[in-house]
Amino acid sequence: GSQLSQLSENQETLAKQTEVRKLEKSENEKTVADAKSAEEAVAKAIQVLRDFYASSFVQTATTSRLSAAPKIFEGAYSPSGGDAVIAMLEVVQSDYSKLETTTSSQEISAQKDFDNLKSEMAILKVQQEKDVEHKKAQKGEKEQQIVGKHADLQNADKELTAAMEYYEQLKDSCLSSGSTAMERAQRRSEEIQSLKEAMDLLETGTPGTP
C-alpha cells in the first residue's frame, strides 16, 4: 500500500543522491588535484625567477643575461619589474591554494551531509519496514479470524443439518411406532373375538355374537 510506495520512493531518492554525491566527490577531488598541481607549478616558477634575479644582479654581465630572457618577461628584469612579476605569480599561487582549501572544505561538508542523510534514510527504512510487517501481521490475523469464523459457521451449519436429520428420523420413528401399536391392538381385538367365537361354538355349537 502507501507504506510500500513510500519505502520504494525513499530508496529511489537515496540511490539518486548517492549517484550525485559520487559525481560531486569525483569533481571535487579533480579540482583539488588540479589546484594543487597548479600551485606547485607556480611555486616552482616563482623560485626560478627569484634564482634568476638573484644571479642576474650579482653577476657583472647583467646586460647580456637580460638580453637572453624570455619575451614574456621583457621589461620586467629590473629589480622593481621582477618583484612585480613575482608578486603577480604569488597572487595566482594564493588563488590556487584558496581553491584547494575551499574545495576540500566543501567536500568534507558535503560528505558529512550525505552521511547524515544516509543514516536518517536507514532509520526511516527500518521503521517503514517494521510498519509494513506489522500491517501484514495484522492482515494475516484478521484473515485467520475470518477463516476461523467461516469454519465455525460451517461446523454449526453441519451440526444443525445433522440435528434436523435426526429429528426427522425420530419423528418418522415415533409415527411409525404409533401406527404399529394401533394395528397390534386391532389384531389383538380380532384374536380375542375369534377365541370367543371358538368357545361359543364348542359350548353350543352355534357361533356367538360379539
PDB file of C-alpha atoms in Angstrom:
ATOM      1  CA  GLY A   1       0.000   0.000   0.000  1.00  0.00           C
ATOM      2  CA  SER A   2       1.114   3.538   0.768  1.00  0.00           C
ATOM      3  CA  GLN A   3       3.870   2.350   3.134  1.00  0.00           C
ATOM      4  CA  LEU A   4       5.435   0.165   0.435  1.00  0.00           C
ATOM      5  CA  SER A   5       5.164   3.022  -2.070  1.00  0.00           C
ATOM      6  CA  GLN A   6       6.842   5.461   0.336  1.00  0.00           C
ATOM      7  CA  LEU A   7       9.562   2.935   1.105  1.00  0.00           C
ATOM      8  CA  SER A   8      10.254   2.468  -2.599  1.00  0.00           C
ATOM      9  CA  GLU A   9      10.335   6.238  -3.210  1.00  0.00           C
ATOM     10  CA  ASN A  10      12.801   6.761  -0.364  1.00  0.00           C
ATOM     11  CA  GLN A  11      15.106   4.076  -1.753  1.00  0.00           C
ATOM     12  CA  GLU A  12      14.980   5.703  -5.201  1.00  0.00           C
ATOM     13  CA  THR A  13      15.775   9.095  -3.643  1.00  0.00           C
ATOM     14  CA  LEU A  14      18.743   7.650  -1.765  1.00  0.00           C
ATOM     15  CA  ALA A  15      20.021   5.957  -4.918  1.00  0.00           C
ATOM     16  CA  LYS A  16      19.853   9.263  -6.837  1.00  0.00           C
ATOM     17  CA  GLN A  17      21.546  11.178  -4.013  1.00  0.00           C
ATOM     18  CA  THR A  18      24.269   8.527  -3.870  1.00  0.00           C
ATOM     19  CA  GLU A  19      24.936   8.961  -7.595  1.00  0.00           C
ATOM     20  CA  VAL A  20      25.013  12.766  -7.272  1.00  0.00           C
ATOM     21  CA  ARG A  21      27.394  12.518  -4.294  1.00  0.00           C
ATOM     22  CA  LYS A  22      29.656  10.167  -6.252  1.00  0.00           C
ATOM     23  CA  LEU A  23      29.917  12.605  -9.179  1.00  0.00           C
ATOM     24  CA  GLU A  24      30.370  15.606  -6.878  1.00  0.00           C
ATOM     25  CA  LYS A  25      33.128  13.842  -4.948  1.00  0.00           C
ATOM     26  CA  SER A  26      34.917  12.957  -8.179  1.00  0.00           C
ATOM     27  CA  GLU A  27      34.728  16.558  -9.409  1.00  0.00           C
ATOM     28  CA  ASN A  28      35.951  17.947  -6.087  1.00  0.00           C
ATOM     29  CA  GLU A  29      38.878  15.540  -5.983  1.00  0.00           C
ATOM     30  CA  LYS A  30      39.850  16.535  -9.534  1.00  0.00           C
ATOM     31  CA  THR A  31      39.579  20.243  -8.677  1.00  0.00           C
ATOM     32  CA  VAL A  32      41.764  19.791  -5.577  1.00  0.00           C
ATOM     33  CA  ALA A  33      44.327  17.772  -7.519  1.00  0.00           C
ATOM     34  CA  ASP A  34      44.445  20.338 -10.370  1.00  0.00           C
ATOM     35  CA  ALA A  35      44.695  23.252  -7.926  1.00  0.00           C
ATOM     36  CA  LYS A  36      47.499  21.536  -6.033  1.00  0.00           C
ATOM     37  CA  SER A  37      49.413  20.820  -9.251  1.00  0.00           C
ATOM     38  CA  ALA A  38      48.959  24.387 -10.470  1.00  0.00           C
ATOM     39  CA  GLU A  39      50.023  25.763  -7.097  1.00  0.00           C
ATOM     40  CA  GLU A  40      53.183  23.662  -7.180  1.00  0.00           C
ATOM     41  CA  ALA A  41      53.914  24.730 -10.769  1.00  0.00           C
ATOM     42  CA  VAL A  42      53.540  28.415  -9.888  1.00  0.00           C
ATOM     43  CA  ALA A  43      55.714  27.938  -6.801  1.00  0.00           C
ATOM     44  CA  LYS A  44      58.466  26.454  -8.996  1.00  0.00           C
ATOM     45  CA  ALA A  45      58.107  29.335 -11.467  1.00  0.00           C
ATOM     46  CA  ILE A  46      58.462  31.853  -8.621  1.00  0.00           C
ATOM     47  CA  GLN A  47      61.565  30.066  -7.341  1.00  0.00           C
ATOM     48  CA  VAL A  48      63.092  30.031 -10.838  1.00  0.00           C
ATOM     49  CA  LEU A  49      62.504  33.773 -11.211  1.00  0.00           C
ATOM     50  CA  ARG A  50      63.902  34.528  -7.768  1.00  0.00           C
ATOM     51  CA  ASP A  51      67.011  32.494  -8.549  1.00  0.00           C
ATOM     52  CA  PHE A  52      67.260  34.227 -11.920  1.00  0.00           C
ATOM     53  CA  TYR A  53      67.024  37.725 -10.460  1.00  0.00           C
ATOM     54  CA  ALA A  54      69.424  36.904  -7.655  1.00  0.00           C
ATOM     55  CA  SER A  55      72.062  35.640 -10.076  1.00  0.00           C
ATOM     56  CA  SER A  56      71.398  38.417 -12.594  1.00  0.00           C
ATOM     57  CA  PHE A  57      72.191  41.288 -10.258  1.00  0.00           C
ATOM     58  CA  VAL A  58      75.156  39.593  -8.589  1.00  0.00           C
ATOM     59  CA  GLN A  59      76.973  38.933 -11.842  1.00  0.00           C
ATOM     60  CA  THR A  60      78.692  41.734 -13.675  1.00  0.00           C
ATOM     61  CA  ALA A  61      77.417  40.672 -17.109  1.00  0.00           C
ATOM     62  CA  THR A  62      73.853  41.666 -16.311  1.00  0.00           C
ATOM     63  CA  THR A  63      73.101  43.160 -19.739  1.00  0.00           C
ATOM     64  CA  SER A  64      73.995  40.032 -21.673  1.00  0.00           C
ATOM     65  CA  ARG A  65      71.917  37.972 -19.238  1.00  0.00           C
ATOM     66  CA  LEU A  66      68.854  40.175 -19.717  1.00  0.00           C
ATOM     67  CA  SER A  67      69.110  40.006 -23.486  1.00  0.00           C
ATOM     68  CA  ALA A  68      68.635  36.255 -23.283  1.00  0.00           C
ATOM     69  CA  ALA A  69      65.498  36.498 -21.126  1.00  0.00           C
ATOM     70  CA  PRO A  70      62.165  35.081 -22.368  1.00  0.00           C
ATOM     71  CA  LYS A  71      59.932  37.581 -24.200  1.00  0.00           C
ATOM     72  CA  ILE A  72      57.156  37.165 -21.696  1.00  0.00           C
ATOM     73  CA  PHE A  73      59.278  38.889 -19.076  1.00  0.00           C
ATOM     74  CA  GLU A  74      60.735  41.656 -21.287  1.00  0.00           C
ATOM     75  CA  GLY A  75      60.785  44.934 -19.447  1.00  0.00           C
ATOM     76  CA  ALA A  76      60.454  43.223 -16.114  1.00  0.00           C
ATOM     77  CA  TYR A  77      64.090  42.435 -15.473  1.00  0.00           C
ATOM     78  CA  SER A  78      64.763  45.372 -13.280  1.00  0.00           C
ATOM     79  CA  PRO A  79      64.545  44.805  -9.522  1.00  0.00           C
ATOM     80  CA  SER A  80      61.170  46.521  -9.372  1.00  0.00           C
ATOM     81  CA  GLY A  81      59.929  44.784 -12.520  1.00  0.00           C
ATOM     82  CA  GLY A  82      60.987  41.375 -11.246  1.00  0.00           C
ATOM     83  CA  ASP A  83      59.299  41.961  -7.930  1.00  0.00           C
ATOM     84  CA  ALA A  84      56.084  42.845  -9.742  1.00  0.00           C
ATOM     85  CA  VAL A  85      56.122  39.620 -11.762  1.00  0.00           C
ATOM     86  CA  ILE A  86      56.851  37.528  -8.695  1.00  0.00           C
ATOM     87  CA  ALA A  87      54.105  39.344  -6.746  1.00  0.00           C
ATOM     88  CA  MET A  88      51.641  38.589  -9.552  1.00  0.00           C
ATOM     89  CA  LEU A  89      52.592  34.916  -9.521  1.00  0.00           C
ATOM     90  CA  GLU A  90      52.277  34.812  -5.745  1.00  0.00           C
ATOM     91  CA  VAL A  91      48.708  36.104  -6.067  1.00  0.00           C
ATOM     92  CA  VAL A  92      47.994  33.339  -8.577  1.00  0.00           C
ATOM     93  CA  GLN A  93      49.586  30.805  -6.238  1.00  0.00           C
ATOM     94  CA  SER A  94      47.443  32.084  -3.371  1.00  0.00           C
ATOM     95  CA  ASP A  95      44.298  31.777  -5.502  1.00  0.00           C
ATOM     96  CA  TYR A  96      45.092  28.141  -6.288  1.00  0.00           C
ATOM     97  CA  SER A  97      45.779  27.491  -2.613  1.00  0.00           C
ATOM     98  CA  LYS A  98      42.451  29.033  -1.626  1.00  0.00           C
ATOM     99  CA  LEU A  99      40.677  26.999  -4.321  1.00  0.00           C
ATOM    100  CA  GLU A 100      42.244  23.802  -2.949  1.00  0.00           C
ATOM    101  CA  THR A 101      41.338  24.648   0.663  1.00  0.00           C
ATOM    102  CA  THR A 102      37.786  25.786  -0.157  1.00  0.00           C
ATOM    103  CA  THR A 103      37.047  22.771  -2.339  1.00  0.00           C
ATOM    104  CA  SER A 104      38.422  20.374   0.288  1.00  0.00           C
ATOM    105  CA  SER A 105      36.279  22.044   2.943  1.00  0.00           C
ATOM    106  CA  GLN A 106      33.202  21.861   0.715  1.00  0.00           C
ATOM    107  CA  GLU A 107      33.868  18.176   0.033  1.00  0.00           C
ATOM    108  CA  ILE A 108      34.128  17.405   3.755  1.00  0.00           C
ATOM    109  CA  SER A 109      30.880  19.283   4.435  1.00  0.00           C
ATOM    110  CA  ALA A 110      29.057  17.636   1.517  1.00  0.00           C
ATOM    111  CA  GLN A 111      30.203  14.165   2.593  1.00  0.00           C
ATOM    112  CA  LYS A 112      29.075  14.843   6.165  1.00  0.00           C
ATOM    113  CA  ASP A 113      25.631  15.958   4.962  1.00  0.00           C
ATOM    114  CA  PHE A 114      25.352  12.886   2.762  1.00  0.00           C
ATOM    115  CA  ASP A 115      26.372  10.566   5.617  1.00  0.00           C
ATOM    116  CA  ASN A 116      23.699  12.155   7.829  1.00  0.00           C
ATOM    117  CA  LEU A 117      21.131  11.708   5.060  1.00  0.00           C
ATOM    118  CA  LYS A 118      22.105   8.044   4.689  1.00  0.00           C
ATOM    119  CA  SER A 119      21.747   7.480   8.433  1.00  0.00           C
ATOM    120  CA  GLU A 120      18.333   9.149   8.523  1.00  0.00           C
ATOM    121  CA  MET A 121      17.163   7.184   5.489  1.00  0.00           C
ATOM    122  CA  ALA A 122      18.422   3.944   7.032  1.00  0.00           C
ATOM    123  CA  ILE A 123      16.484   4.625  10.252  1.00  0.00           C
ATOM    124  CA  LEU A 124      13.388   5.582   8.256  1.00  0.00           C
ATOM    125  CA  LYS A 125      13.750   2.407   6.159  1.00  0.00           C
ATOM    126  CA  VAL A 126      13.817   0.223   9.280  1.00  0.00           C
ATOM    127  CA  GLN A 127      10.756   1.998  10.693  1.00  0.00           C
ATOM    128  CA  GLN A 128       8.830   1.691   7.442  1.00  0.00           C
ATOM    129  CA  GLU A 129       9.740  -1.992   7.077  1.00  0.00           C
ATOM    130  CA  LYS A 130       8.517  -2.624  10.634  1.00  0.00           C
ATOM    131  CA  ASP A 131       5.257  -0.798   9.844  1.00  0.00           C
ATOM    132  CA  VAL A 132       4.803  -2.905   6.706  1.00  0.00           C
ATOM    133  CA  GLU A 133       5.495  -6.133   8.621  1.00  0.00           C
ATOM    134  CA  HIS A 134       3.116  -5.069  11.403  1.00  0.00           C
ATOM    135  CA  LYS A 135       0.344  -4.353   8.911  1.00  0.00           C
ATOM    136  CA  LYS A 136       0.991  -7.671   7.182  1.00  0.00           C
ATOM    137  CA  ALA A 137       0.752  -9.428  10.538  1.00  0.00           C
ATOM    138  CA  GLN A 138      -2.492  -7.609  11.371  1.00  0.00           C
ATOM    139  CA  LYS A 139      -3.891  -8.507   7.966  1.00  0.00           C
ATOM    140  CA  GLY A 140      -2.866 -12.134   8.479  1.00  0.00           C
ATOM    141  CA  GLU A 141      -4.540 -12.212  11.899  1.00  0.00           C
ATOM    142  CA  LYS A 142      -7.755 -10.741  10.511  1.00  0.00           C
ATOM    143  CA  GLU A 143      -7.724 -13.195   7.612  1.00  0.00           C
ATOM    144  CA  GLN A 144      -7.145 -16.039  10.081  1.00  0.00           C
ATOM    145  CA  GLN A 145     -10.035 -14.813  12.216  1.00  0.00           C
ATOM    146  CA  ILE A 146     -12.281 -14.692   9.158  1.00  0.00           C
ATOM    147  CA  VAL A 147     -11.208 -18.206   8.163  1.00  0.00           C
ATOM    148  CA  GLY A 148     -11.852 -19.401  11.727  1.00  0.00           C
ATOM    149  CA  LYS A 149     -15.290 -17.811  11.852  1.00  0.00           C
ATOM    150  CA  HIS A 150     -16.149 -19.245   8.462  1.00  0.00           C
ATOM    151  CA  ALA A 151     -15.064 -22.686   9.661  1.00  0.00           C
ATOM    152  CA  ASP A 152     -17.159 -22.246  12.843  1.00  0.00           C
ATOM    153  CA  LEU A 153     -20.146 -21.270  10.722  1.00  0.00           C
ATOM    154  CA  GLN A 154     -19.676 -24.302   8.500  1.00  0.00           C
ATOM    155  CA  ASN A 155     -19.430 -26.584  11.545  1.00  0.00           C
ATOM    156  CA  ALA A 156     -22.537 -25.035  13.082  1.00  0.00           C
ATOM    157  CA  ASP A 157     -24.378 -25.497   9.797  1.00  0.00           C
ATOM    158  CA  LYS A 158     -23.284 -29.142   9.665  1.00  0.00           C
ATOM    159  CA  GLU A 159     -24.401 -29.675  13.254  1.00  0.00           C
ATOM    160  CA  LEU A 160     -27.763 -28.048  12.562  1.00  0.00           C
ATOM    161  CA  THR A 161     -28.243 -30.167   9.444  1.00  0.00           C
ATOM    162  CA  ALA A 162     -27.373 -33.315  11.390  1.00  0.00           C
ATOM    163  CA  ALA A 163     -29.796 -32.344  14.175  1.00  0.00           C
ATOM    164  CA  MET A 164     -32.596 -31.719  11.694  1.00  0.00           C
ATOM    165  CA  GLU A 165     -31.940 -35.041  10.012  1.00  0.00           C
ATOM    166  CA  TYR A 166     -32.007 -36.824  13.381  1.00  0.00           C
ATOM    167  CA  TYR A 167     -35.228 -35.027  14.298  1.00  0.00           C
ATOM    168  CA  GLU A 168     -36.863 -36.121  11.053  1.00  0.00           C
ATOM    169  CA  GLN A 169     -35.747 -39.697  11.649  1.00  0.00           C
ATOM    170  CA  LEU A 170     -37.028 -39.578  15.240  1.00  0.00           C
ATOM    171  CA  LYS A 171     -40.369 -38.142  14.148  1.00  0.00           C
ATOM    172  CA  ASP A 172     -40.807 -40.816  11.483  1.00  0.00           C
ATOM    173  CA  SER A 173     -39.902 -43.499  14.025  1.00  0.00           C
ATOM    174  CA  CYS A 174     -42.446 -42.176  16.537  1.00  0.00           C
ATOM    175  CA  LEU A 175     -45.197 -42.007  13.962  1.00  0.00           C
ATOM    176  CA  SER A 176     -44.278 -45.449  12.665  1.00  0.00           C
ATOM    177  CA  SER A 177     -44.337 -46.888  16.207  1.00  0.00           C
ATOM    178  CA  GLY A 178     -47.774 -45.363  16.875  1.00  0.00           C
ATOM    179  CA  SER A 179     -49.222 -46.864  13.752  1.00  0.00           C
ATOM    180  CA  THR A 180     -47.847 -50.311  14.636  1.00  0.00           C
ATOM    181  CA  ALA A 181     -49.362 -50.173  18.142  1.00  0.00           C
ATOM    182  CA  MET A 182     -52.804 -49.422  16.739  1.00  0.00           C
ATOM    183  CA  GLU A 183     -52.501 -52.250  14.283  1.00  0.00           C
ATOM    184  CA  ARG A 184     -51.431 -54.614  17.055  1.00  0.00           C
ATOM    185  CA  ALA A 185     -54.399 -53.571  19.238  1.00  0.00           C
ATOM    186  CA  GLN A 186     -56.752 -54.201  16.352  1.00  0.00           C
ATOM    187  CA  ARG A 187     -55.209 -57.590  15.767  1.00  0.00           C
ATOM    188  CA  ARG A 188     -55.437 -58.480  19.451  1.00  0.00           C
ATOM    189  CA  SER A 189     -59.106 -57.438  19.467  1.00  0.00           C
ATOM    190  CA  GLU A 190     -59.760 -59.609  16.452  1.00  0.00           C
ATOM    191  CA  GLU A 191     -57.883 -62.511  18.048  1.00  0.00           C
ATOM    192  CA  ILE A 192     -59.963 -62.207  21.262  1.00  0.00           C
ATOM    193  CA  GLN A 193     -63.170 -62.164  19.256  1.00  0.00           C
ATOM    194  CA  SER A 194     -62.086 -65.267  17.351  1.00  0.00           C
ATOM    195  CA  LEU A 195     -61.338 -67.054  20.622  1.00  0.00           C
ATOM    196  CA  LYS A 196     -64.805 -66.175  21.994  1.00  0.00           C
ATOM    197  CA  GLU A 197     -66.472 -67.474  18.877  1.00  0.00           C
ATOM    198  CA  ALA A 198     -64.471 -70.690  19.111  1.00  0.00           C
ATOM    199  CA  MET A 199     -65.500 -71.158  22.739  1.00  0.00           C
ATOM    200  CA  ASP A 200     -69.171 -70.483  21.974  1.00  0.00           C
ATOM    201  CA  LEU A 201     -69.032 -72.943  19.132  1.00  0.00           C
ATOM    202  CA  LEU A 202     -67.601 -75.577  21.409  1.00  0.00           C
ATOM    203  CA  GLU A 203     -70.244 -74.942  24.028  1.00  0.00           C
ATOM    204  CA  THR A 204     -73.392 -74.544  21.976  1.00  0.00           C
ATOM    205  CA  GLY A 205     -72.293 -75.467  18.538  1.00  0.00           C
ATOM    206  CA  THR A 206     -73.525 -72.053  17.411  1.00  0.00           C
ATOM    207  CA  PRO A 207     -71.217 -69.099  16.688  1.00  0.00           C
ATOM    208  CA  GLY A 208     -71.672 -66.435  19.334  1.00  0.00           C
ATOM    209  CA  THR A 209     -72.454 -62.837  18.794  1.00  0.00           C
ATOM    210  CA  PRO A 210     -69.830 -60.257  19.566  1.00  0.00           C
TER     211      PRO A 210
END
